[in-house]
mmCIF file of C-alpha atoms in Angstrom:
data_model
loop_
_atom_site.group_PDB
_atom_site.id
_atom_site.type_symbol
_atom_site.label_atom_id
_atom_site.label_comp_id
_atom_site.label_asym_id
_atom_site.label_seq_id
_atom_site.Cartn_x
_atom_site.Cartn_y
_atom_site.Cartn_z
ATOM 1 C CA LEU V 13 -55.802 -14.617 49.153
ATOM 2 C CA ALA V 14 -58.400 -12.428 50.802
ATOM 3 C CA ALA V 15 -59.448 -11.244 47.349
ATOM 4 C CA ALA V 16 -59.782 -14.864 46.177
ATOM 5 C CA ALA V 17 -62.018 -15.586 49.178
ATOM 6 C CA GLU V 18 -64.151 -12.536 48.404
ATOM 7 C CA LEU V 19 -64.451 -13.679 44.809
ATOM 8 C CA ARG V 20 -65.453 -17.156 45.999
ATOM 9 C CA GLU V 21 -68.263 -15.517 47.969
ATOM 10 C CA ALA V 22 -69.266 -13.449 44.949
ATOM 11 C CA ILE V 23 -69.358 -16.612 42.847
ATOM 12 C CA GLN V 24 -71.590 -18.300 45.421
ATOM 13 C CA LEU V 25 -73.990 -15.367 45.126
ATOM 14 C CA GLN V 26 -73.691 -15.193 41.340
ATOM 15 C CA PRO V 27 -72.638 -18.656 40.070
ATOM 16 C CA THR V 28 -72.675 -17.613 36.411
ATOM 17 C CA ASP V 29 -70.276 -14.665 36.855
ATOM 18 C CA VAL V 30 -67.524 -15.666 34.450
ATOM 19 C CA ASN V 31 -65.391 -12.582 35.131
ATOM 20 C CA ALA V 32 -65.363 -13.324 38.867
ATOM 21 C CA ARG V 33 -64.098 -16.836 38.094
ATOM 22 C CA ILE V 34 -61.375 -15.454 35.835
ATOM 23 C CA ASP V 35 -60.302 -12.961 38.499
ATOM 24 C CA GLN V 36 -60.376 -15.672 41.155
ATOM 25 C CA ALA V 37 -58.160 -17.859 38.987
ATOM 26 C CA ALA V 38 -55.642 -15.022 38.613
ATOM 27 C CA TYR V 39 -55.376 -14.595 42.377
ATOM 28 C CA LEU V 40 -55.108 -18.341 42.942
ATOM 29 C CA ALA V 41 -52.413 -18.700 40.269
ATOM 30 C CA ALA V 42 -50.440 -15.821 41.787
ATOM 31 C CA ALA V 43 -50.597 -17.659 45.126
ATOM 32 C CA GLY V 44 -49.275 -20.848 43.507
ATOM 33 C CA ARG V 45 -52.597 -22.650 43.791
ATOM 34 C CA ASP V 46 -52.556 -23.754 40.166
ATOM 35 C CA ALA V 47 -54.988 -26.674 40.445
ATOM 36 C CA GLU V 48 -57.652 -24.408 41.931
ATOM 37 C CA ALA V 49 -56.932 -21.707 39.374
ATOM 38 C CA MET V 50 -57.315 -24.182 36.537
ATOM 39 C CA ALA V 51 -60.569 -25.505 38.005
ATOM 40 C CA SER V 52 -61.920 -21.965 38.186
ATOM 41 C CA LEU V 53 -60.976 -21.327 34.562
ATOM 42 C CA GLU V 54 -62.437 -24.650 33.453
ATOM 43 C CA GLU V 55 -65.714 -23.652 35.072
ATOM 44 C CA ALA V 56 -65.542 -20.251 33.361
ATOM 45 C CA ILE V 57 -65.059 -21.964 29.997
ATOM 46 C CA LYS V 58 -68.014 -24.269 30.660
ATOM 47 C CA LEU V 59 -70.171 -21.241 31.430
ATOM 48 C CA ALA V 60 -68.892 -19.167 28.507
ATOM 49 C CA PRO V 61 -67.001 -21.229 25.903
ATOM 50 C CA SER V 62 -66.533 -18.147 23.726
ATOM 51 C CA HIS V 63 -64.946 -15.958 26.411
ATOM 52 C CA PRO V 64 -61.493 -15.121 24.978
ATOM 53 C CA LEU V 65 -59.853 -14.175 28.278
ATOM 54 C CA ALA V 66 -60.953 -17.414 29.949
ATOM 55 C CA ARG V 67 -59.436 -19.370 27.039
ATOM 56 C CA SER V 68 -56.232 -17.343 26.979
ATOM 57 C CA ASN V 69 -55.688 -17.559 30.727
ATOM 58 C CA TYR V 70 -56.409 -21.279 30.680
ATOM 59 C CA ALA V 71 -53.870 -21.715 27.879
ATOM 60 C CA SER V 72 -51.290 -19.859 29.972
ATOM 61 C CA MET V 73 -51.978 -22.175 32.908
ATOM 62 C CA LEU V 74 -51.606 -25.209 30.644
ATOM 63 C CA VAL V 75 -48.211 -23.914 29.497
ATOM 64 C CA ARG V 76 -47.230 -23.406 33.119
ATOM 65 C CA LYS V 77 -48.140 -27.030 33.808
ATOM 66 C CA GLY V 78 -46.127 -28.303 30.815
ATOM 67 C CA ARG V 79 -49.155 -29.059 28.657
ATOM 68 C CA SER V 80 -48.048 -26.973 25.689
ATOM 69 C CA GLU V 81 -49.740 -28.865 22.880
ATOM 70 C CA GLU V 82 -53.083 -28.624 24.661
ATOM 71 C CA ALA V 83 -52.499 -24.914 25.234
ATOM 72 C CA ILE V 84 -52.143 -24.266 21.508
ATOM 73 C CA SER V 85 -55.783 -25.114 20.825
ATOM 74 C CA HIS V 86 -56.988 -22.794 23.600
ATOM 75 C CA TYR V 87 -54.803 -19.947 22.335
ATOM 76 C CA ARG V 88 -56.172 -20.469 18.825
ATOM 77 C CA VAL V 89 -59.761 -20.345 20.092
ATOM 78 C CA ALA V 90 -58.975 -17.176 22.072
ATOM 79 C CA LEU V 91 -57.375 -15.570 19.014
ATOM 80 C CA ASN V 92 -60.301 -16.532 16.784
ATOM 81 C CA LEU V 93 -62.600 -14.835 19.296
ATOM 82 C CA ALA V 94 -60.386 -11.767 19.852
ATOM 83 C CA PRO V 95 -57.788 -11.566 17.061
ATOM 84 C CA ASN V 96 -56.635 -8.074 18.041
ATOM 85 C CA ASN V 97 -55.568 -8.927 21.585
ATOM 86 C CA PRO V 98 -51.808 -8.302 21.537
ATOM 87 C CA ASP V 99 -51.140 -9.974 24.884
ATOM 88 C CA THR V 100 -52.826 -13.246 23.966
ATOM 89 C CA ARG V 101 -51.064 -13.209 20.610
ATOM 90 C CA HIS V 102 -47.722 -12.479 22.307
ATOM 91 C CA ASN V 103 -48.156 -15.372 24.737
ATOM 92 C CA TYR V 104 -49.060 -17.667 21.846
ATOM 93 C CA ALA V 105 -45.956 -16.502 19.948
ATOM 94 C CA LEU V 106 -43.791 -17.216 22.995
ATOM 95 C CA LEU V 107 -45.174 -20.730 23.150
ATOM 96 C CA LEU V 108 -44.484 -21.285 19.452
ATOM 97 C CA ALA V 109 -40.908 -20.084 19.926
ATOM 98 C CA ARG V 110 -40.424 -22.442 22.896
ATOM 99 C CA LEU V 111 -41.774 -25.298 20.779
ATOM 100 C CA HIS V 112 -39.086 -24.582 18.141
ATOM 101 C CA ARG V 113 -41.536 -23.192 15.605
ATOM 102 C CA PRO V 114 -39.706 -19.921 14.867
ATOM 103 C CA LEU V 115 -41.399 -19.083 11.570
ATOM 104 C CA GLU V 116 -44.854 -19.271 13.140
ATOM 105 C CA ALA V 117 -43.618 -17.377 16.195
ATOM 106 C CA ARG V 118 -42.181 -14.656 13.946
ATOM 107 C CA GLU V 119 -45.515 -14.237 12.196
ATOM 108 C CA GLU V 120 -47.314 -13.887 15.528
ATOM 109 C CA PHE V 121 -44.777 -11.402 16.928
ATOM 110 C CA GLU V 122 -45.091 -9.383 13.708
ATOM 111 C CA THR V 123 -48.867 -9.308 14.167
ATOM 112 C CA VAL V 124 -48.470 -8.111 17.755
ATOM 113 C CA LEU V 125 -46.310 -5.241 16.511
ATOM 114 C CA ARG V 126 -48.829 -4.349 13.794
ATOM 115 C CA LEU V 127 -51.479 -4.171 16.525
ATOM 116 C CA GLN V 128 -49.281 -2.378 19.055
ATOM 117 C CA PRO V 129 -46.039 -1.055 17.530
ATOM 118 C CA ASN V 130 -44.366 -0.346 20.880
ATOM 119 C CA HIS V 131 -45.244 -3.647 22.585
ATOM 120 C CA GLN V 132 -41.980 -3.958 24.514
ATOM 121 C CA PRO V 133 -41.975 -7.750 25.045
ATOM 122 C CA ALA V 134 -42.793 -8.413 21.384
ATOM 123 C CA LEU V 135 -40.057 -6.018 20.224
ATOM 124 C CA GLN V 136 -37.529 -7.874 22.367
ATOM 125 C CA GLN V 137 -38.688 -11.363 21.487
ATOM 126 C CA LEU V 138 -38.926 -10.735 17.754
ATOM 127 C CA ALA V 139 -35.488 -9.097 17.765
ATOM 128 C CA TRP V 140 -34.068 -12.120 19.604
ATOM 129 C CA LEU V 141 -35.741 -14.528 17.178
ATOM 130 C CA LEU V 142 -34.395 -12.621 14.162
ATOM 131 C CA ALA V 143 -30.923 -12.471 15.678
ATOM 132 C CA THR V 144 -30.617 -16.078 16.816
ATOM 133 C CA HIS V 145 -32.750 -18.442 14.716
ATOM 134 C CA ALA V 146 -31.327 -19.482 11.373
ATOM 135 C CA GLU V 147 -34.762 -20.097 9.791
ATOM 136 C CA CYS V 148 -35.764 -16.463 10.119
ATOM 137 C CA ARG V 149 -32.456 -14.672 10.632
ATOM 138 C CA ASP V 150 -32.463 -10.979 9.832
ATOM 139 C CA PRO V 151 -29.741 -9.260 11.906
ATOM 140 C CA GLY V 152 -30.412 -5.822 10.429
ATOM 141 C CA ARG V 153 -34.059 -5.855 11.392
ATOM 142 C CA ALA V 154 -33.179 -7.461 14.739
ATOM 143 C CA LEU V 155 -30.885 -4.546 15.505
ATOM 144 C CA ILE V 156 -33.538 -2.008 14.506
ATOM 145 C CA LEU V 157 -36.077 -3.684 16.794
ATOM 146 C CA ALA V 158 -33.558 -3.984 19.622
ATOM 147 C CA LYS V 159 -32.693 -0.279 19.348
ATOM 148 C CA LYS V 160 -36.386 0.594 19.400
ATOM 149 C CA ALA V 161 -36.825 -1.557 22.489
ATOM 150 C CA LEU V 162 -33.789 0.082 24.105
ATOM 151 C CA THR V 163 -35.166 3.582 23.574
ATOM 152 C CA ALA V 164 -38.300 2.596 25.476
ATOM 153 C CA GLN V 165 -36.628 0.625 28.248
ATOM 154 C CA THR V 166 -33.108 -0.593 28.917
ATOM 155 C CA THR V 167 -33.113 -4.142 30.264
ATOM 156 C CA PHE V 168 -30.634 -6.983 30.197
ATOM 157 C CA MET V 169 -32.822 -8.640 27.557
ATOM 158 C CA THR V 170 -32.728 -5.641 25.227
ATOM 159 C CA LEU V 171 -28.957 -5.312 25.680
ATOM 160 C CA ASP V 172 -28.494 -9.045 24.955
ATOM 161 C CA VAL V 173 -30.646 -8.772 21.839
ATOM 162 C CA ALA V 174 -28.729 -5.743 20.573
ATOM 163 C CA ALA V 175 -25.412 -7.513 21.181
ATOM 164 C CA ALA V 176 -26.559 -10.697 19.436
ATOM 165 C CA ALA V 177 -27.907 -8.794 16.442
ATOM 166 C CA THR V 178 -24.720 -6.722 16.157
ATOM 167 C CA GLU V 179 -22.486 -9.787 16.374
ATOM 168 C CA ILE V 180 -24.476 -11.759 13.815
ATOM 169 C CA GLY V 181 -24.660 -8.701 11.553
ATOM 170 C CA ARG V 182 -20.864 -8.454 11.614
ATOM 171 C CA ALA V 183 -20.543 -12.154 10.781
ATOM 172 C CA HIS V 184 -22.709 -11.708 7.674
ATOM 173 C CA VAL V 185 -20.807 -8.702 6.309
#
């Protein structure tokens, strides 16, 4: 919280410093002070409506507060401003998956992997989606992605994905 206080002082000296507000919001959110973090991001967006990181971080806070539908519009603005940001696109894909929109989520995860082929979270999430959602099921590809994720890092998630893809692949043979 000392860093958040220092950023508050910096903002008082430079009230239009959007990056300081974004950083302050990150520290506040990490400390569980979500309302203050959101207020800081709202102010950043007022100062710079076309700042993609302010929009993306605000969308993430909205998701955290259960305001998913509102978050979608902020993610879309952020992606229109910075379409090649794999982390924003990944977070948007996660939200789409949580909202039971697997085909849209798949498309977004695929884009993340085109931008950054070894993006570990996207490898895992896309593999899981392909292994477990009937609308976009592709156990063979899921297993390939899971194995790629496993070579980079072995986690419970990657092991679960590999197991699910293997099991579903056997069921379709």
